[in-house]
Amino acid sequence: VRLRHEVVALRTRHPFVIARGGAADHRVVQVTLTDADGATGQGEAAPNRFYGETPETVAAALARYEPVLAQGNSWSVEAVEAELPTVLRGNAAARSAISAALHDLAARRLGVPLHRLWGLDPARAPRSSFTIGIVDDEAELRRRIAEAAEYPILKVKLGSARDEWVMRVVRDAAPEKTLRVDANAAWMPKRAVRMCALLAEHGVEFVEQPVAAHDLEGLRFVRDRSALPIIADESCLVATDVARLAGLVDGVNLKLAKCGGLREAHRMIATARAHGLLVMAGCMVETSLGITAAAHLAPLLDFADLDGAALLAHDPMDGATITGGEIRLPDRPGLGVVRRATA
Amino acid sequence: VRLRHEVVALRTRHPFVIARGGAADHRVVQVTLTDADGATGQGEAAPNRFYGETPETVAAALARYEPVLAQGNSWSVEAVEAELPTVLRGNAAARSAISAALHDLAARRLGVPLHRLWGLDPARAPRSSFTIGIVDDEAELRRRIAEAAEYPILKVKLGSARDEWVMRVVRDAAPEKTLRVDANAAWMPKRAVRMCALLAEHGVEFVEQPVAAHDLEGLRFVRDRSALPIIADESCLVATDVARLAGLVDGVNLKLAKCGGLREAHRMIATARAHGLLVMAGCMVETSLGITAAAHLAPLLDFADLDGAALLAHDPMDGATITGGEIRLPDRPGLGVVRRATA
């Protein structure tokens, strides 16, 4: 199996700001695997500096991983995925691109969409939320909410000094919508408890990562004192984190860029279910290639936040869609993603 | 999807006795599913009275489950497996037969062995043990061990008044073999601790289910005081049990007849891995149809005990084999099991 990669620069429709700031660099790395018989598969890495990756580290990691692919059997996805971190630890986004490409390759060879290979019913996918980033100006915030009119579920990014104001404006502008909140690790535990009480009054559905990633006791503190479900995101990268978080939170948010592959994502879901935890899948700013890999898991989720491609000014790939929040998986074999014809 | 079933009576080569007695009734229930397009899949239920099932309860449960299959989509294995226990709880062996048949159907449709559908490398399967049941007579015990000459790993059933004697004879007759011990819940915790010390002297690899199924504190008591890994079997039916057992034992033994299906088996493995537990898969006395369904999971296991068909006087089915302990998966599509030509 040979590996090619290409760095693709993306532009969001609006500046995308969260509690730890705005990112200007939304480059992803697209991977194409070609087997000896010419069969191909593609996947995408969405590196995030918060998790220690950039397009450059992804490219360097891919170079290390390529010999594993050259020796391995492209059907033996489990073995290849297990081998990659023994060659080079970390680099989850880079590994997830390979994982997605191997799954794409296998399902395309068999002529079925990936969800069918997994025995999943795409009609069972929950609706995806659409994210409203941090905005300081009221007119702009209202414009963003109006633009998201088609989405019945909004995820509101909090973690600035004006959280109470943001929630008042959002709830006023979208009185009927389901609202979810993501604090991106911004609050101290006691501030988080107070915010959760306020968010409950606004009818918020759940709160993601109220406190710092490493602060597992803080998560427990907030969870014990909040009526809203607490979902761990930055605290939960892989399946062993799910095991550790059981009893401390109400659910986990998995992302391919954190867990390193589709098989680990399945293991996270299984572990969460064994512990009675809610399961959500999220994404980075990425094209429909990256989003679609995660979207094939959607029938196994309680909550989906797969708007990474919907946030783009231009999505170069055509795959799963979230029109009106409804996750629609392509019928094409494999991931079912194709390059969009350039106008 | 239509469902047919057939009760098949099996005879073991020798009387099969474990701590809670010998079973004379080794009937299994074989299930064939036929989809609207004529595609078929087969699976086997090995009911066990210890888990509340008989061939008659399996037949009755299958009658309840049939409407779910009639309405469902045979590709949506996840949804069908999730639906079955909502119609009728328990009855794990009956559900596991349907699960195996749905997986057989899907993989046969795609023209690949089930392990390939799962992305597994069959070369990674561990060797299977071969079981030596409880025998009172020394000459007979030595004859059984001699008959098992081809198997480098023996699993010794203990839990009688003569455990120390059994171990002395077995170790004397098989000085070089890897030995594992299964007490089938027979010991009180302090007896178990003393036995584990003795078994360690005999170079035993691990001990399965030393104490009663419900006695989780007893498992912890033994595990804290034993140098040998303690594997839960009767205490561990489904993935939520794995979550509960984490920290109390060193590993878990999964069986399709306990967990109710191949997808739950995958979830058990994932949960166990997330908790750093060893994973073993076992079986009942069953034909190669039942064994092969479990054998496709083998590349994910640390330990395999898949000798259920090898214990039979006559195996009506041809599937996975454990010659010399080596698990060989069929290359045929699906489970890859066919009926043996009757002489």
XYZ file of C-alpha atoms in Angstrom:
686
model
C 0.000 0.000 0.000
C 1.418 3.357 -1.053
C 0.524 6.645 0.622
C 0.212 10.095 -0.924
C -0.789 13.185 0.980
C -1.814 16.707 0.149
C -2.194 19.726 2.426
C -5.444 21.573 1.773
C -6.055 25.083 3.101
C -9.616 25.781 4.212
C -11.421 29.017 4.878
C -14.365 29.280 7.264
C -17.316 31.428 6.299
C -16.832 33.448 9.499
C -13.847 33.761 11.849
C -14.128 30.728 14.144
C -13.418 31.720 17.750
C -13.668 29.486 20.817
C -12.629 29.986 24.463
C -8.945 29.475 23.744
C -8.938 31.897 20.836
C -9.469 31.887 17.112
C -7.517 29.769 14.681
C -6.547 31.286 11.366
C -4.916 28.078 10.147
C -7.511 25.557 9.042
C -5.300 23.386 6.892
C -6.096 19.690 6.706
C -4.056 16.858 5.242
C -5.753 14.530 2.793
C -4.346 11.048 2.394
C -4.780 8.656 -0.508
C -3.774 5.019 -0.148
C -3.228 2.901 -3.253
C -2.975 -0.861 -2.945
C -0.912 -3.047 -5.273
C -4.021 -3.848 -7.334
C -4.768 -0.151 -7.846
C -7.624 0.035 -5.342
C -7.649 3.336 -3.468
C -8.977 4.818 -0.286
C -8.888 8.327 1.114
C -8.964 9.939 4.501
C -8.343 13.299 6.099
C -6.342 14.519 9.086
C -7.526 17.687 10.822
C -4.531 18.564 12.987
C -5.139 20.722 16.018
C -2.406 22.544 17.890
C -4.241 21.948 21.166
C -3.535 18.248 20.641
C -0.002 18.899 19.447
C -0.442 18.544 15.698
C 0.006 20.780 12.666
C -0.103 19.977 8.942
C 3.684 19.718 9.128
C 3.714 17.202 11.991
C 1.035 15.190 10.189
C 3.161 15.061 7.052
C 6.193 14.002 9.073
C 4.204 11.352 10.947
C 2.762 9.993 7.701
C 6.303 9.496 6.427
C 6.992 7.332 9.497
C 3.760 5.403 9.099
C 4.172 4.675 5.403
C 6.500 1.650 5.875
C 3.874 -0.001 8.111
C 1.416 0.292 5.260
C 3.956 -0.919 2.737
C 4.399 -4.131 4.735
C 0.863 -4.643 6.015
C -2.211 -6.161 4.422
C -4.749 -3.455 3.634
C -7.580 -5.782 4.747
C -6.070 -6.175 8.217
C -7.174 -2.773 9.432
C -7.125 -3.813 13.090
C -3.505 -4.911 12.910
C -2.359 -1.837 10.966
C -4.129 0.551 13.346
C -2.561 -1.243 16.304
C 0.896 -1.062 14.709
C 0.929 2.668 13.925
C 1.312 3.964 17.505
C 4.091 1.441 18.135
C 6.053 3.168 15.341
C 5.225 6.680 16.521
C 2.995 7.551 19.447
C 0.539 10.445 19.506
C -0.213 12.006 16.106
C -3.833 10.914 16.339
C -5.043 13.064 13.445
C -2.399 11.597 11.141
C -3.347 8.068 12.172
C -7.051 8.794 11.777
C -6.498 9.787 8.150
C -4.878 6.411 7.483
C -7.640 4.637 9.361
C -10.333 6.373 7.328
C -8.499 5.611 4.088
C -8.152 1.908 4.981
C -11.855 1.713 5.804
C -12.681 3.524 2.570
C -10.494 1.082 0.638
C -12.078 -2.001 2.216
C -15.668 -0.858 1.827
C -15.075 0.318 -1.742
C -13.603 -3.066 -2.591
C -16.706 -4.731 -1.212
C -18.928 -2.253 -3.033
C -20.863 -1.092 0.029
C -21.021 2.127 2.042
C -18.941 1.935 5.212
C -22.017 2.094 7.463
C -23.286 -1.062 5.778
C -19.978 -2.828 6.340
C -20.531 -1.987 10.017
C -24.149 -3.223 10.003
C -25.530 0.229 10.833
C -28.811 1.773 9.772
C -28.162 5.343 8.537
C -31.753 6.305 9.373
C -30.800 6.039 13.067
C -28.341 8.922 12.968
C -29.263 11.752 15.362
C -29.440 15.304 14.059
C -26.238 17.291 14.058
C -25.914 20.574 15.857
C -24.488 23.659 14.172
C -21.935 25.722 16.056
C -22.141 29.393 16.937
C -18.603 30.549 17.760
C -17.752 33.340 20.179
C -18.840 36.745 18.861
C -18.611 40.065 20.723
C -20.988 42.146 18.667
C -24.720 41.651 19.189
C -25.755 42.417 15.600
C -23.139 39.956 14.335
C -24.232 37.292 16.825
C -27.849 37.686 15.733
C -26.783 37.541 12.080
C -24.975 34.251 12.714
C -28.023 32.768 14.430
C -30.261 33.937 11.582
C -27.891 32.348 9.066
C -28.220 29.072 10.982
C -32.006 29.193 10.661
C -32.152 25.761 9.021
C -30.527 24.035 12.006
C -32.880 23.090 14.868
C -29.979 22.425 17.241
C -27.322 25.040 17.985
C -24.122 24.482 19.890
C -23.059 27.700 21.585
C -19.405 28.288 22.352
C -18.919 29.916 25.727
C -15.898 30.702 27.885
C -15.549 34.459 27.514
C -16.281 37.171 30.085
C -19.680 37.724 28.458
C -21.180 34.231 28.696
C -24.357 35.373 30.456
C -24.929 38.028 27.803
C -24.287 35.560 24.960
C -26.825 33.113 26.324
C -29.439 35.842 26.729
C -28.986 36.978 23.136
C -28.935 33.435 21.710
C -32.031 32.344 23.606
C -33.815 35.533 22.607
C -32.880 35.068 18.944
C -33.671 31.342 18.915
C -36.428 30.795 21.460
C -37.513 27.390 20.149
C -34.201 25.768 19.323
C -32.394 23.048 21.202
C -29.271 24.672 22.640
C -26.100 22.939 23.726
C -23.141 24.667 25.300
C -19.430 24.052 24.915
C -17.150 25.853 27.372
C -13.971 24.347 25.859
C -12.356 23.933 29.277
C -12.680 27.635 30.093
C -14.326 27.690 33.520
C -13.119 27.084 37.049
C -15.302 24.465 38.754
C -17.386 26.869 40.872
C -17.963 29.226 37.977
C -19.036 26.164 35.975
C -21.604 25.177 38.612
C -23.087 28.698 38.576
C -23.122 28.728 34.754
C -24.812 25.329 34.632
C -27.620 26.630 36.839
C -28.087 29.583 34.483
C -27.909 27.341 31.409
C -30.551 25.056 32.900
C -32.847 28.088 33.178
C -32.229 28.723 29.471
C -33.293 25.130 28.775
C -29.853 24.071 27.560
C -29.624 20.342 26.788
C -26.084 19.610 28.008
C -22.725 21.214 28.697
C -19.467 20.145 27.125
C -16.139 20.300 28.932
C -16.883 22.955 31.569
C -13.425 22.772 33.201
C -9.789 22.159 32.279
C -8.922 18.958 30.417
C -6.743 17.559 33.203
C -9.198 18.456 35.982
C -11.104 15.203 36.348
C -12.009 16.042 39.953
C -13.347 19.340 38.654
C -15.552 17.474 36.185
C -16.909 15.365 39.042
C -17.445 18.480 41.163
C -19.493 20.135 38.429
C -21.378 16.977 37.512
C -22.400 16.358 41.137
C -23.817 19.885 41.373
C -25.396 20.369 37.966
C -28.802 19.326 36.696
C -27.475 19.294 33.128
C -25.550 16.356 31.666
C -21.817 17.036 31.590
C -19.988 15.748 28.504
C -16.215 15.364 28.516
C -14.401 16.453 25.344
C -10.873 17.746 25.897
C -10.589 15.305 28.851
C -11.487 12.319 26.686
C -9.199 11.325 23.844
C -9.236 7.510 23.699
C -11.116 4.525 25.122
C -8.980 4.292 28.258
C -10.071 7.878 29.025
C -13.695 6.764 28.776
C -13.005 4.084 31.381
C -11.369 6.646 33.661
C -14.192 9.176 33.230
C -16.987 6.727 34.080
C -18.710 8.014 37.207
C -17.243 11.500 36.768
C -19.288 12.717 33.784
C -22.532 11.877 32.015
C -21.110 11.392 28.548
C -18.146 11.695 26.233
C -17.476 13.479 22.964
C -15.265 11.514 20.608
C -13.418 12.918 17.629
C -11.290 11.072 15.088
C -8.563 13.704 15.423
C -8.312 12.812 19.125
C -8.703 9.036 19.121
C -6.619 8.207 16.050
C -8.973 6.031 14.060
C -12.354 4.575 13.369
C -11.702 1.358 15.260
C -10.695 3.251 18.392
C -13.836 5.354 17.945
C -15.883 2.149 17.988
C -14.044 1.040 21.118
C -14.811 4.375 22.785
C -18.497 4.000 21.976
C -18.545 0.414 23.274
C -16.777 1.391 26.487
C -19.076 4.351 27.023
C -22.138 2.141 26.540
C -20.783 -0.423 28.984
C -20.617 2.388 31.543
C -24.009 3.840 30.678
C -22.504 7.060 29.333
C -23.984 9.277 26.666
C -22.010 9.328 23.419
C -21.444 12.296 21.154
C -19.142 12.715 18.184
C -17.622 16.012 17.223
C -15.244 17.292 14.632
C -12.721 19.966 13.761
C -12.966 22.479 10.928
C -12.489 19.989 8.097
C -13.836 19.062 4.677
C -16.610 16.591 3.984
C -13.917 13.931 3.654
C -13.092 14.119 7.364
C -16.700 14.722 8.409
C -18.012 11.762 6.426
C -15.659 9.311 8.134
C -17.155 10.336 11.480
C -20.673 10.525 10.037
C -20.659 6.793 9.260
C -20.573 6.267 13.039
C -23.608 8.483 13.546
C -26.193 5.685 13.972
C -24.324 4.689 17.161
C -24.482 8.177 18.707
C -26.798 10.044 21.032
C -25.560 13.437 19.860
C -23.710 14.586 16.771
C -21.811 17.776 16.166
C -20.563 17.245 12.646
C -20.700 20.741 11.227
C -17.002 21.110 10.398
C -17.595 21.211 6.643
C -20.788 23.244 6.953
C -18.727 26.014 8.556
C -16.540 26.317 5.433
C -16.780 29.047 2.833
C -16.042 26.359 0.253
C -15.985 22.604 0.802
C -13.798 20.923 -1.848
C -15.326 17.499 -1.134
C -18.792 16.033 -1.583
C -19.855 13.516 1.069
C -22.166 13.374 4.059
C -24.374 16.435 4.474
C -26.128 18.016 7.472
C -28.783 20.073 5.696
C -31.310 21.108 8.327
C -29.151 19.234 10.818
C -30.110 15.920 9.253
C -27.081 13.714 8.693
C -27.343 12.124 5.263
C -24.748 9.525 4.414
C -23.758 9.001 0.789
C -24.949 5.797 -0.903
C -21.672 5.405 -2.751
C -19.286 2.610 -1.720
C -16.718 3.229 1.007
C -16.819 6.608 2.695
C -18.660 7.731 -0.418
C -16.730 10.990 -0.726
C -15.786 12.469 -4.085
C -13.989 15.634 -5.053
C -16.376 18.418 -5.905
C -16.111 19.668 -9.486
C -14.372 23.046 -9.333
C -16.473 25.756 -10.946
C -36.060 -12.315 6.647
C -37.500 -15.716 7.527
C -36.155 -17.929 10.301
C -35.981 -21.711 10.453
C -34.487 -23.636 13.323
C -33.490 -27.200 13.993
C -32.548 -28.878 17.261
C -29.394 -30.963 16.900
C -28.385 -33.524 19.539
C -24.647 -33.821 20.128
C -22.611 -36.497 21.842
C -19.247 -35.774 23.470
C -16.453 -38.267 23.039
C -16.234 -38.603 26.831
C -18.680 -37.680 29.572
C -18.115 -33.951 30.158
C -18.073 -33.173 33.874
C -17.346 -29.798 35.491
C -17.644 -28.540 39.084
C -21.406 -28.253 38.950
C -21.862 -31.741 37.513
C -22.076 -33.434 34.155
C -24.542 -32.539 31.452
C -26.070 -35.354 29.441
C -28.036 -32.957 27.241
C -25.798 -31.341 24.641
C -28.482 -30.266 22.208
C -27.908 -27.089 20.225
C -30.313 -25.128 18.069
C -29.214 -24.254 14.560
C -30.831 -21.267 12.913
C -31.058 -20.464 9.212
C -32.160 -17.020 8.075
C -33.378 -16.517 4.525
C -33.752 -13.025 3.136
C -36.306 -12.021 0.512
C -33.692 -12.387 -2.235
C -32.895 -15.961 -1.173
C -29.600 -15.121 0.559
C -29.072 -17.209 3.664
C -27.082 -17.146 6.869
C -26.744 -19.631 9.679
C -25.952 -19.537 13.351
C -26.098 -21.772 16.386
C -27.432 -21.424 19.916
C -25.799 -23.517 22.635
C -28.285 -23.183 25.488
C -27.008 -23.772 28.996
C -29.270 -24.402 31.981
C -26.855 -22.480 34.203
C -27.819 -19.389 32.202
C -31.486 -20.352 32.131
C -31.782 -21.733 28.633
C -32.703 -25.090 27.098
C -33.335 -26.037 23.456
C -37.025 -25.561 24.218
C -36.624 -22.022 25.589
C -34.431 -21.169 22.595
C -37.127 -22.380 20.209
C -39.759 -20.377 22.079
C -37.572 -17.265 22.118
C -36.834 -17.583 18.402
C -40.579 -17.555 17.754
C -40.757 -14.211 19.584
C -37.750 -12.810 17.748
C -38.900 -13.831 14.276
C -41.227 -10.815 13.764
C -38.295 -8.456 14.460
C -36.409 -10.114 11.635
C -39.453 -10.068 9.376
C -39.641 -6.270 9.753
C -35.947 -5.431 9.963
C -33.315 -4.929 7.313
C -30.849 -7.803 7.351
C -27.978 -5.366 6.734
C -28.805 -3.386 9.872
C -27.323 -5.920 12.260
C -26.736 -3.324 14.975
C -30.375 -2.266 15.012
C -31.708 -5.831 14.924
C -29.425 -6.972 17.739
C -30.470 -3.953 19.809
C -34.152 -4.671 19.159
C -34.174 -8.357 20.161
C -33.799 -7.871 23.948
C -36.522 -5.207 23.884
C -38.899 -7.905 22.602
C -37.713 -10.547 25.070
C -34.920 -10.095 27.571
C -32.375 -12.774 28.473
C -32.198 -15.725 26.080
C -28.669 -14.817 25.093
C -27.941 -18.098 23.312
C -31.039 -17.711 21.143
C -30.063 -14.145 20.267
C -26.480 -15.146 19.550
C -27.672 -17.643 16.934
C -29.545 -14.856 15.145
C -26.542 -12.554 15.443
C -24.219 -15.143 13.944
C -26.674 -15.846 11.130
C -27.007 -12.122 10.301
C -23.238 -11.755 10.218
C -22.962 -14.875 8.064
C -25.589 -13.468 5.700
C -23.874 -10.080 5.377
C -20.373 -11.452 4.859
C -21.584 -14.079 2.382
C -23.359 -11.377 0.419
C -20.122 -9.424 0.272
C -18.172 -12.546 -0.632
C -15.628 -12.291 2.203
C -14.958 -14.247 5.382
C -16.395 -12.557 8.458
C -12.952 -11.827 9.896
C -12.157 -9.838 6.757
C -15.383 -7.857 7.079
C -14.100 -6.966 10.555
C -10.619 -6.037 9.305
C -8.945 -8.803 11.331
C -5.851 -10.813 10.469
C -6.559 -14.517 11.132
C -2.839 -15.170 11.610
C -3.068 -13.222 14.877
C -5.366 -15.717 16.567
C -3.880 -17.191 19.761
C -3.786 -20.968 20.188
C -6.852 -22.584 21.696
C -6.679 -24.684 24.812
C -8.261 -28.133 25.013
C -10.311 -28.993 28.067
C -9.777 -31.876 30.461
C -13.036 -32.372 32.378
C -13.277 -33.714 35.907
C -12.317 -37.394 36.102
C -12.055 -39.487 39.266
C -10.002 -42.395 37.961
C -6.272 -41.907 37.476
C -5.918 -44.250 34.503
C -8.833 -42.505 32.783
C -7.402 -39.055 33.541
C -4.030 -40.062 32.090
C -5.777 -41.546 29.028
C -7.576 -38.236 28.431
C -4.330 -36.297 28.674
C -2.624 -38.731 26.304
C -5.510 -38.343 23.840
C -4.961 -34.559 23.967
C -1.299 -34.990 23.022
C -1.621 -32.673 20.012
C -2.721 -29.721 22.151
C 0.076 -27.684 23.761
C -2.352 -25.894 26.090
C -4.688 -27.766 28.414
C -7.481 -26.250 30.447
C -8.065 -28.305 33.563
C -11.467 -28.325 35.193
C -11.236 -28.217 38.968
C -13.739 -27.772 41.782
C -13.988 -31.284 43.220
C -12.672 -32.557 46.558
C -9.619 -33.939 44.753
C -8.259 -30.800 43.080
C -4.762 -31.173 44.524
C -4.571 -34.771 43.310
C -5.876 -33.818 39.844
C -3.227 -31.140 39.433
C -0.458 -33.502 40.527
C -1.535 -36.125 37.997
C -2.022 -33.637 35.170
C 1.323 -31.931 35.723
C 3.033 -35.326 35.969
C 1.405 -36.534 32.748
C 2.002 -33.267 30.878
C 5.162 -31.745 32.330
C 5.821 -29.351 29.433
C 2.345 -28.120 28.602
C 0.815 -24.772 29.352
C -1.904 -25.423 31.926
C -4.891 -23.235 32.700
C -7.408 -23.920 35.427
C -11.153 -23.371 35.515
C -12.835 -23.760 38.890
C -16.296 -22.971 37.502
C -17.249 -20.970 40.601
C -16.620 -23.908 42.936
C -14.363 -22.467 45.610
C -14.889 -20.285 48.648
C -12.540 -17.285 48.532
C -10.002 -18.567 51.065
C -9.883 -22.010 49.509
C -9.339 -20.231 46.185
C -6.366 -18.287 47.542
C -4.759 -21.499 48.834
C -5.450 -23.245 45.515
C -3.963 -20.363 43.529
C -0.727 -20.662 45.522
C -0.588 -24.370 44.715
C -1.451 -23.755 41.055
C 1.321 -21.175 40.824
C 3.756 -23.855 42.000
C 2.483 -26.064 39.165
C 3.236 -23.253 36.727
C -0.420 -22.679 35.847
C -0.969 -19.694 33.517
C -4.235 -18.330 34.930
C -7.328 -19.288 36.898
C -10.855 -18.896 35.672
C -13.765 -18.055 37.941
C -12.430 -19.264 41.293
C -15.519 -18.207 43.293
C -19.286 -17.907 42.916
C -20.634 -15.870 40.004
C -22.308 -13.247 42.212
C -19.329 -12.906 44.573
C -17.531 -9.932 43.063
C -15.919 -9.091 46.405
C -14.700 -12.688 46.530
C -13.098 -12.236 43.114
C -11.322 -9.138 44.366
C -10.247 -10.966 47.552
C -8.682 -13.777 45.508
C -7.149 -11.469 42.934
C -5.495 -9.326 45.618
C -3.895 -12.427 47.148
C -2.971 -14.467 44.091
C 0.077 -14.275 41.857
C -1.910 -15.794 38.982
C -4.213 -13.762 36.753
C -7.862 -14.225 37.711
C -10.297 -14.389 34.784
C -14.019 -13.869 35.338
C -16.338 -16.179 33.410
C -19.653 -16.922 35.142
C -19.456 -13.392 36.681
C -19.126 -11.757 33.267
C -21.958 -12.045 30.778
C -22.123 -8.712 28.927
C -20.128 -5.506 28.461
C -21.653 -3.786 31.500
C -20.262 -6.666 33.575
C -16.810 -5.958 32.160
C -17.109 -2.360 33.347
C -18.163 -3.547 36.812
C -15.363 -6.124 37.038
C -12.573 -3.683 36.145
C -10.221 -3.504 39.116
C -11.595 -6.738 40.598
C -10.106 -9.260 38.159
C -7.303 -9.469 35.610
C -9.380 -10.539 32.659
C -12.715 -11.724 31.333
C -13.917 -14.747 29.407
C -16.609 -13.954 26.890
C -18.944 -16.461 25.286
C -21.586 -15.880 22.640
C -24.080 -17.948 24.648
C -23.668 -15.454 27.516
C -23.448 -12.110 25.721
C -26.111 -12.663 23.075
C -24.294 -11.745 19.910
C -21.171 -10.918 18.009
C -21.588 -7.163 18.326
C -21.894 -7.378 22.108
C -18.812 -9.615 22.069
C -16.933 -6.832 20.256
C -18.188 -4.340 22.844
C -16.975 -6.595 25.653
C -13.537 -6.795 24.073
C -13.398 -3.021 23.580
C -14.470 -2.355 27.161
C -11.980 -4.857 28.531
C -9.168 -3.253 26.519
C -10.152 0.207 27.756
C -9.695 -1.134 31.288
C -6.465 -2.978 30.522
C -8.058 -6.385 31.107
C -7.018 -9.657 29.492
C -9.573 -11.061 27.070
C -10.425 -14.700 26.545
C -13.230 -16.301 24.588
C -14.750 -19.610 25.525
C -17.536 -21.822 24.301
C -20.042 -24.469 25.245
C -20.217 -27.982 23.850
C -21.339 -27.031 20.362
C -20.733 -27.815 16.700
C -18.243 -26.062 14.451
C -21.071 -23.706 13.474
C -21.159 -22.169 16.945
C -17.397 -22.398 17.429
C -16.615 -20.722 14.122
C -18.719 -17.661 14.952
C -16.550 -17.130 18.047
C -13.365 -18.105 16.209
C -13.711 -15.131 13.844
C -13.100 -12.945 16.925
C -9.923 -14.845 17.791
C -7.431 -12.268 16.396
C -8.713 -9.870 19.082
C -8.097 -12.277 21.982
C -5.290 -13.003 24.406
C -6.572 -16.492 25.141
C -8.929 -18.819 23.321
C -10.772 -21.862 24.601
C -12.687 -22.912 21.533
C -12.666 -26.684 21.851
C -16.439 -27.210 21.989
C -16.566 -29.022 18.653
C -13.276 -30.850 19.230
C -14.884 -32.501 22.280
C -17.609 -34.059 20.131
C -17.740 -37.696 19.046
C -19.076 -36.425 15.715
C -19.202 -32.818 14.505
C -21.920 -32.409 11.864
C -20.440 -29.124 10.644
C -17.194 -28.182 8.935
C -15.760 -24.782 9.901
C -12.928 -23.422 12.009
C -10.542 -26.064 13.316
C -8.194 -26.207 16.310
C -5.823 -28.962 15.185
C -2.797 -28.816 17.470
C -4.527 -25.915 19.204
C -4.031 -23.722 16.160
C -7.204 -21.867 15.257
C -7.688 -22.016 11.495
C -10.501 -19.950 10.087
C -12.199 -21.075 6.870
C -11.489 -19.042 3.722
C -15.077 -19.368 2.551
C -17.350 -16.304 2.645
C -19.321 -15.507 5.797
C -18.755 -17.744 8.781
C -17.483 -20.243 6.226
C -19.284 -23.195 7.788
C -20.789 -26.001 5.698
C -22.593 -29.169 6.643
C -20.278 -32.158 6.690
C -21.134 -34.855 4.196
C -22.655 -37.713 6.202
C -20.791 -40.967 5.591
